Coordinates of C-alpha atoms and ligand atoms in Angstrom, one line a residue:
M6 CA -7.5 21.9 -57.0
A7 CA -6.3 18.3 -57.8
V8 CA -2.7 17.9 -58.8
T9 CA -2.2 16.3 -62.4
E10 CA 0.6 14.2 -63.5
S11 CA 2.0 16.9 -65.8
D12 CA 2.2 19.3 -62.8
V13 CA 4.3 16.8 -61.1
R14 CA 6.4 16.1 -64.1
E15 CA 7.0 19.7 -64.5
A16 CA 7.9 20.4 -60.9
A17 CA 10.2 17.4 -60.7
G18 CA 11.6 18.2 -64.2
A19 CA 12.6 21.6 -62.9
V20 CA 14.6 20.4 -60.0
Q21 CA 18.4 20.9 -60.6
D22 CA 20.5 17.8 -60.1
P23 CA 22.9 19.1 -57.4
R24 CA 26.0 17.4 -58.8
L25 CA 25.4 17.3 -62.5
R26 CA 24.0 20.9 -62.2
L27 CA 21.4 20.4 -65.0
S28 CA 17.6 20.0 -64.5
L29 CA 16.1 16.5 -64.2
A30 CA 14.0 17.2 -67.4
E31 CA 17.3 17.7 -69.3
L32 CA 18.9 14.8 -67.9
G33 CA 15.9 12.5 -68.3
L34 CA 15.9 11.4 -64.8
V35 CA 11.9 11.8 -64.2
G36 CA 10.4 8.2 -64.7
A37 CA 7.1 6.9 -64.0
V38 CA 4.6 9.3 -62.3
E39 CA 1.4 8.1 -60.6
V40 CA -1.1 10.4 -59.0
G41 CA -4.0 9.3 -56.8
G42 CA -5.9 12.2 -55.2
G43 CA -3.2 14.1 -53.2
D44 CA -0.7 11.1 -53.2
V45 CA 2.1 11.4 -55.6
R46 CA 4.5 8.5 -56.6
L47 CA 7.5 9.3 -58.6
E48 CA 10.3 7.2 -60.0
L49 CA 13.7 8.7 -60.4
A50 CA 15.5 6.9 -63.3
L51 CA 19.1 6.8 -62.3
P52 CA 22.0 6.1 -64.6
V53 CA 24.0 4.3 -62.0
P54 CA 22.7 2.9 -58.6
D55 CA 25.0 5.1 -56.7
H56 CA 24.0 8.2 -58.4
P57 CA 26.1 11.2 -57.0
G58 CA 24.5 13.2 -54.6
L59 CA 21.2 11.0 -54.6
D60 CA 20.2 11.9 -51.0
Q61 CA 20.3 15.7 -51.6
L62 CA 18.5 15.2 -55.1
A63 CA 15.7 13.2 -53.4
A64 CA 15.3 15.9 -50.7
E65 CA 14.9 18.5 -53.4
V66 CA 12.4 16.6 -55.4
R67 CA 10.4 16.0 -52.3
R68 CA 10.5 19.7 -51.4
A69 CA 9.5 20.7 -55.0
L70 CA 6.6 18.2 -55.1
G71 CA 5.5 18.9 -51.5
A72 CA 5.1 22.6 -52.4
L73 CA 2.6 21.9 -55.2
E74 CA -1.0 22.7 -54.4
G75 CA -3.0 19.7 -53.6
V76 CA -0.1 17.3 -52.8
D77 CA -0.6 15.5 -49.4
S78 CA 2.3 12.9 -49.7
V79 CA 5.3 12.1 -51.9
E80 CA 6.8 8.8 -52.4
L81 CA 10.0 8.5 -54.4
R82 CA 11.4 5.3 -55.9
T83 CA 14.4 4.8 -57.9
A84 CA 14.7 2.6 -61.0
P85 CA 17.6 2.0 -63.3
M86 CA 17.7 4.1 -66.4
D87 CA 17.4 2.3 -69.7
D88 CA 20.3 2.1 -72.2
E89 CA 18.7 4.7 -74.5
G90 CA 18.2 7.1 -71.6
R91 CA 21.8 6.6 -70.5
A92 CA 23.3 7.1 -73.8
R93 CA 21.1 10.4 -74.2
L94 CA 22.3 11.5 -70.7
R95 CA 26.0 10.9 -71.7
D96 CA 25.5 13.1 -74.7
R97 CA 23.8 15.6 -72.8
L98 CA 26.7 15.8 -70.3
R99 CA 29.3 15.9 -73.1
A100 CA 27.3 18.7 -74.7
A101 CA 27.1 20.7 -71.4
M102 CA 31.0 20.3 -71.3
G103 CA 31.1 22.0 -74.7
A104 CA 32.3 18.8 -76.4
S105 CA 29.5 17.4 -78.4
P106 CA 30.0 13.8 -79.5
G107 CA 32.1 13.5 -82.7
N108 CA 33.0 17.2 -82.4
D109 CA 36.5 17.4 -81.6
D110 CA 36.8 21.1 -81.7
G111 CA 39.2 21.4 -78.8
A112 CA 41.9 19.7 -80.9
R113 CA 41.7 22.3 -83.7
Q114 CA 42.1 25.3 -81.5
G115 CA 45.5 27.2 -81.5
G116 CA 46.7 26.4 -85.0
G117 CA 50.3 25.2 -84.0
G118 CA 52.9 26.3 -81.5
P119 CA 53.7 25.1 -78.1
G120 CA 50.2 25.7 -76.9
R121 CA 48.4 23.1 -79.2
P122 CA 46.4 20.6 -77.4
L123 CA 47.4 17.1 -78.5
G124 CA 46.3 13.5 -78.7
H125 CA 42.2 13.9 -78.3
E126 CA 40.0 11.1 -79.3
E127 CA 37.0 11.7 -81.5
G128 CA 34.4 13.4 -79.2
K129 CA 36.8 13.6 -76.2
A130 CA 38.0 17.0 -76.6
N131 CA 39.1 18.7 -73.2
P132 CA 36.6 21.3 -72.7
F133 CA 39.1 23.5 -71.0
S134 CA 41.1 24.4 -74.2
R135 CA 38.2 25.3 -76.4
P136 CA 37.7 28.7 -77.7
G137 CA 35.3 30.6 -75.7
A138 CA 35.9 28.3 -72.7
R139 CA 35.1 30.4 -69.6
T140 CA 37.0 28.4 -66.9
R141 CA 40.1 30.0 -65.4
V142 CA 42.6 27.3 -65.1
V143 CA 45.1 28.1 -62.3
G144 CA 48.1 25.9 -61.6
V145 CA 49.7 26.3 -58.2
S146 CA 53.4 25.5 -58.3
S147 CA 56.6 25.8 -56.4
G148 CA 60.3 24.8 -56.9
K149 CA 60.5 23.1 -53.6
G150 CA 58.3 20.5 -51.9
G151 CA 56.6 21.2 -48.6
V152 CA 56.1 25.0 -49.1
G153 CA 52.2 24.6 -48.9
K154 CA 51.1 24.3 -52.5
S155 CA 48.5 21.8 -51.7
S156 CA 47.3 23.9 -48.6
V157 CA 47.1 27.0 -50.9
T158 CA 45.1 25.2 -53.6
V159 CA 42.6 23.6 -51.1
N160 CA 42.0 26.9 -49.2
L161 CA 42.0 29.1 -52.3
A162 CA 39.5 26.7 -53.8
V163 CA 37.1 26.8 -50.8
S164 CA 37.4 30.8 -50.6
L165 CA 36.6 31.2 -54.3
A166 CA 33.6 28.8 -53.9
R167 CA 32.4 30.8 -50.9
L168 CA 32.5 33.8 -53.1
G169 CA 30.0 32.1 -55.4
H170 CA 32.1 30.5 -58.0
A171 CA 31.9 26.9 -59.4
V172 CA 35.4 25.4 -58.4
G173 CA 37.2 22.4 -59.2
V174 CA 40.4 21.1 -58.0
L175 CA 42.6 18.7 -60.1
D176 CA 45.3 17.0 -58.2
A177 CA 48.1 16.8 -60.6
D178 CA 50.6 15.5 -58.0
V179 CA 49.9 11.9 -59.1
Y180 CA 52.5 10.5 -56.8
G181 CA 52.1 12.5 -53.8
F182 CA 48.5 13.2 -54.1
S183 CA 46.9 14.9 -51.1
M184 CA 43.7 16.5 -52.3
P185 CA 41.2 13.9 -51.2
R186 CA 42.6 13.8 -47.6
M187 CA 42.8 17.5 -47.2
L188 CA 39.2 18.0 -48.6
G189 CA 38.0 15.0 -46.4
L190 CA 36.6 13.0 -49.3
D191 CA 36.0 9.6 -48.8
E192 CA 33.7 9.2 -51.7
T193 CA 35.2 8.4 -55.0
P194 CA 34.1 9.5 -58.5
V195 CA 31.0 7.9 -60.0
V196 CA 31.4 6.6 -63.5
I197 CA 28.2 7.4 -65.8
E198 CA 28.9 5.8 -69.1
D199 CA 32.5 7.1 -70.1
L200 CA 32.5 10.1 -67.9
M201 CA 33.7 10.3 -64.3
V202 CA 31.6 12.5 -62.1
P203 CA 34.0 14.0 -59.3
P204 CA 32.9 14.0 -55.7
V205 CA 32.3 17.3 -54.0
A206 CA 33.5 18.6 -50.6
H207 CA 32.9 22.0 -49.1
G208 CA 31.6 23.3 -52.6
V209 CA 34.8 22.1 -54.5
A210 CA 34.7 19.3 -57.0
C211 CA 37.9 17.2 -56.9
I212 CA 39.7 14.6 -59.1
S213 CA 42.8 13.0 -58.0
M214 CA 44.7 9.8 -58.5
G215 CA 44.2 9.1 -54.8
F216 CA 40.7 8.0 -55.8
F217 CA 42.1 5.2 -57.9
V218 CA 45.0 3.9 -55.9
G219 CA 45.3 3.4 -52.1
E220 CA 47.2 5.8 -50.1
D221 CA 50.1 3.6 -49.2
Q222 CA 50.2 2.0 -52.7
P223 CA 53.3 3.1 -54.7
V224 CA 52.4 4.6 -58.1
I225 CA 55.1 3.8 -60.6
W226 CA 54.9 5.2 -64.1
R227 CA 56.7 7.2 -66.5
G228 CA 56.3 10.6 -68.1
P229 CA 53.9 9.7 -71.0
M230 CA 51.6 7.8 -68.6
L231 CA 51.5 10.9 -66.4
H232 CA 50.6 13.0 -69.5
K233 CA 47.8 10.6 -70.3
A234 CA 46.4 10.6 -66.6
L235 CA 46.2 14.4 -66.9
E236 CA 44.5 14.3 -70.0
Q237 CA 41.9 11.8 -68.7
F238 CA 41.4 14.1 -65.8
L239 CA 40.4 16.8 -68.1
A240 CA 38.5 15.2 -70.8
D241 CA 36.7 12.3 -69.2
V242 CA 35.6 13.9 -66.0
Y243 CA 32.4 15.8 -65.9
W244 CA 33.4 19.1 -64.4
G245 CA 30.2 20.9 -65.6
T246 CA 30.8 24.5 -66.3
L247 CA 33.5 25.7 -63.9
D248 CA 34.5 29.3 -63.0
Y249 CA 37.7 28.0 -61.7
L250 CA 40.0 25.0 -62.0
L251 CA 42.8 25.0 -59.8
I252 CA 45.6 22.5 -60.3
D253 CA 47.7 21.2 -57.5
M254 CA 51.0 20.7 -59.2
P255 CA 53.8 18.4 -57.9
P256 CA 57.0 19.7 -56.5
G257 CA 59.7 20.8 -59.0
T258 CA 59.7 22.0 -62.5
G259 CA 59.1 19.1 -64.7
D260 CA 56.5 17.1 -66.7
V261 CA 53.3 18.5 -65.3
A262 CA 54.2 22.2 -66.5
L263 CA 54.7 20.8 -69.9
S264 CA 51.5 18.8 -70.0
M265 CA 49.6 21.7 -68.8
A266 CA 51.1 23.9 -71.6
Q267 CA 49.9 21.4 -74.1
Y268 CA 46.4 20.6 -72.8
L269 CA 45.7 24.0 -71.0
P270 CA 47.5 26.6 -73.0
R271 CA 45.6 29.5 -71.3
S272 CA 46.6 28.4 -67.8
E273 CA 47.6 30.8 -65.3
V274 CA 50.3 29.9 -62.6
L275 CA 50.7 31.0 -59.1
V276 CA 54.1 30.3 -57.5
V277 CA 54.1 29.5 -53.8
T278 CA 57.1 30.3 -51.7
T279 CA 58.2 30.8 -48.2
P280 CA 59.7 34.0 -46.8
Q281 CA 63.4 33.2 -46.5
P282 CA 65.2 35.0 -49.3
A283 CA 67.5 32.1 -49.9
A284 CA 64.6 29.8 -51.0
Q285 CA 63.9 32.3 -53.9
R286 CA 66.4 30.8 -56.4
V287 CA 64.6 27.4 -56.6
A288 CA 61.1 28.9 -56.8
Q289 CA 62.3 31.2 -59.5
R290 CA 63.3 28.1 -61.6
S291 CA 59.8 26.6 -61.5
A292 CA 58.5 30.1 -62.5
Y293 CA 60.9 30.2 -65.3
M294 CA 59.8 26.9 -66.5
A295 CA 56.2 27.9 -66.6
K296 CA 57.1 30.8 -68.5
K297 CA 59.2 29.0 -70.8
V298 CA 56.4 26.6 -71.8
G299 CA 54.1 29.6 -72.4
L300 CA 51.9 29.6 -69.3
A301 CA 51.1 32.9 -67.8
L302 CA 52.7 33.7 -64.5
R303 CA 49.9 35.4 -62.4
G304 CA 51.8 36.1 -59.2
V305 CA 53.4 34.9 -56.1
V306 CA 51.9 33.7 -52.7
E307 CA 54.0 33.9 -49.8
N308 CA 53.1 31.0 -47.3
M309 CA 54.3 30.8 -43.6
A310 CA 54.8 34.5 -43.8
W311 CA 54.6 35.2 -40.0
F312 CA 53.2 33.7 -36.8
T313 CA 50.9 35.9 -34.6
G314 CA 51.5 35.4 -30.9
D315 CA 48.7 35.5 -28.4
D316 CA 49.6 39.2 -27.7
G317 CA 49.1 40.0 -31.4
T318 CA 52.8 40.3 -32.2
R319 CA 53.8 39.0 -35.6
Y320 CA 56.9 36.8 -35.5
E321 CA 58.7 36.3 -38.7
L322 CA 60.0 32.7 -38.2
F323 CA 61.2 32.2 -41.6
G324 CA 62.6 35.6 -42.2
S325 CA 61.0 38.1 -44.4
G326 CA 60.7 39.6 -47.8
G327 CA 61.3 36.5 -49.8
G328 CA 57.7 36.6 -51.5
Q329 CA 58.1 40.4 -52.5
Q330 CA 61.6 39.6 -53.7
L331 CA 60.5 36.8 -56.0
A332 CA 57.6 38.7 -57.3
D333 CA 60.0 41.6 -58.0
E334 CA 62.4 39.3 -59.8
L335 CA 59.6 37.7 -61.9
A336 CA 58.0 41.1 -62.5
V337 CA 54.5 39.7 -61.2
P338 CA 52.7 40.9 -58.2
L339 CA 52.8 39.4 -54.6
L340 CA 49.3 38.3 -54.5
G341 CA 48.9 37.2 -50.9
Q342 CA 50.5 36.3 -47.8
V343 CA 49.4 33.5 -45.6
P344 CA 50.4 33.3 -41.9
L345 CA 51.7 30.1 -40.2
V346 CA 48.9 28.8 -38.1
A347 CA 48.6 25.4 -36.6
A348 CA 44.8 25.2 -37.5
L349 CA 45.9 25.2 -41.1
R350 CA 48.0 22.0 -40.9
E351 CA 45.3 20.3 -38.6
G352 CA 42.6 21.2 -41.0
G353 CA 44.5 19.6 -43.9
D354 CA 45.0 16.5 -41.7
V355 CA 41.4 16.0 -40.8
G356 CA 39.9 17.0 -44.1
V357 CA 38.1 20.1 -42.8
P358 CA 40.2 23.1 -44.4
V359 CA 40.7 25.8 -42.0
T360 CA 38.8 28.3 -44.3
V361 CA 35.7 26.0 -43.6
A362 CA 36.5 25.3 -39.9
D363 CA 37.4 28.9 -38.9
P364 CA 35.9 31.2 -41.7
G365 CA 36.4 34.4 -39.8
G366 CA 39.9 33.7 -38.7
E367 CA 43.4 35.0 -39.7
V368 CA 44.1 32.5 -42.4
A369 CA 40.6 32.5 -43.8
R370 CA 40.8 36.2 -44.2
A371 CA 44.1 35.8 -46.0
F372 CA 42.7 33.4 -48.3
E373 CA 39.6 35.6 -48.9
A374 CA 41.9 38.5 -49.9
L375 CA 43.8 36.3 -52.3
A376 CA 40.6 34.9 -53.8
K377 CA 39.5 38.5 -54.5
R378 CA 42.7 39.5 -55.9
M379 CA 42.4 36.5 -58.2
E380 CA 38.9 37.9 -59.2
E381 CA 40.1 41.4 -59.7
L382 CA 43.0 40.4 -61.9
G383 CA 40.7 38.6 -64.3
P384 CA 42.0 36.1 -66.9
T385 CA 45.3 36.9 -68.4
R386 CA 44.2 36.4 -72.2
V387 CA 40.6 36.1 -73.2
F388 CA 39.9 34.0 -76.2
R389 CA 36.2 34.3 -77.2
S390 CA 35.1 33.2 -80.6
E391 CA 32.4 35.9 -80.7
L392 CA 34.9 38.5 -80.3
T393 CA 37.2 37.4 -83.2
V394 CA 37.5 40.0 -86.0
R395 CA 36.9 38.5 -89.4
Ligands
ATP27 N1 50.5 28.4 -43.5 C1 50.7 27.3 -42.8 N2 50.6 27.1 -41.5 C2 50.8 25.9 -40.8 N3 51.2 24.8 -41.6 C3 51.2 24.9 -42.7 C4 51.0 26.0 -43.6 N4 51.2 25.8 -44.9 C5 51.5 24.5 -45.0 N5 51.6 23.9 -43.7 C6 51.8 22.5 -43.5 O1 53.1 22.2 -44.1 C7 53.0 20.8 -44.6 C8 53.2 20.9 -46.2 O2 52.3 21.7 -46.9 P1 51.7 21.2 -48.1 O3 51.5 19.7 -48.2 O4 50.5 22.2 -48.3 O5 52.8 21.6 -49.0 P2 53.1 21.1 -50.6 O6 54.0 22.3 -51.3 O7 52.0 20.8 -51.3 O8 54.0 19.8 -50.4 P3 54.5 18.7 -51.5 O9 55.6 19.4 -52.2 O10 54.9 17.6 -50.7 O11 53.2 18.5 -52.4 C9 51.6 20.2 -44.4 O12 51.7 19.5 -43.3 C10 50.8 21.6 -44.1 O13 49.7 21.3 -43.2
MG28 MG1 51.3 19.0 -52.4

């Protein structure tokens, strides 16, 4: 049976855009179609020439069309989408984020108190603070620098993605950003109209100040600008519908926790610490800060907990018991212990997280266990509009 134009449109329209996670029909990406016998020509109407994930998208369209009965050859071309199409696409993406144009419902949620989101422009509500938003937002913090927040963020993100979740990472360490390097990202976000589409590596979408300034350039700004940057990373990024958004927090207690409390009042916080009992006071301070601004402390992760020798013996190089001690003091669970492994540092340096490079190894197993604990715990507080008693 001969293939028809409408068969081709239907098959191409049903393909999911790998980055935007909507169908090509919904996105309006299927342009002109020509069918001559078994030869099919299709134009992909692209909003931007460097459409995110284009190679993968093209491969999937080819596969879908090639599978149609009666198709002998498939020729794909790209063409710029017209202004109207782009405006429609933008509205579609905003709607998928739950913030339809002119509908600033994120700013109305909460009704006062410390958790109230601030400062949204019309139509640019941050989707994570809306009632019914299903994304669990998890901040990874510590009192001190260098205890492994970023390493925990990256590897936990990869492990959650491996369990089948849609995961994003927001690098809130705007001065000392490290996420692009640790995830091995050399792509930068693609801007479609007024939305940034984050690049994806190892199944994890990522936004970082590192995409906008060079690695060796100093970033000099004050608190309010940082607050604004965080807002943009939430409201002007097309995250799609995430199950988890992990936030790599800068060291210390300060501004970011406060901004998170305002923009992401339902965030959960993990505190990373090392095993030496003497380090706990500093870690405790950051935990109390999070608590004070109303964020939910979820638990403690002890990093560099031990080193396993070739003979299988565990050496506790940095002492022991610190993670449990901190958890007890904060009255939260010790959610995981991550061993000290050279491959973890190397993975971060070369941009292939150890959970990707050695998925069956000791560290990957520790992160998988942590990811499963996070799943089990479920969100701290569930706000679902459909469950509201009127
Ligand atoms: N479990 C581990 N085993 C081996 N090396 C580790 C481990 N955890 C972290 N490291 C290494 O320690 C260094 C600091 O880790 P990381 O950058 O994750 O810490 P951080 O808390 O995010 O630091 P900062 O406060 O500077 O943001 C990195 O070089 C990292 O590769
Ligand atoms: Mg860091």
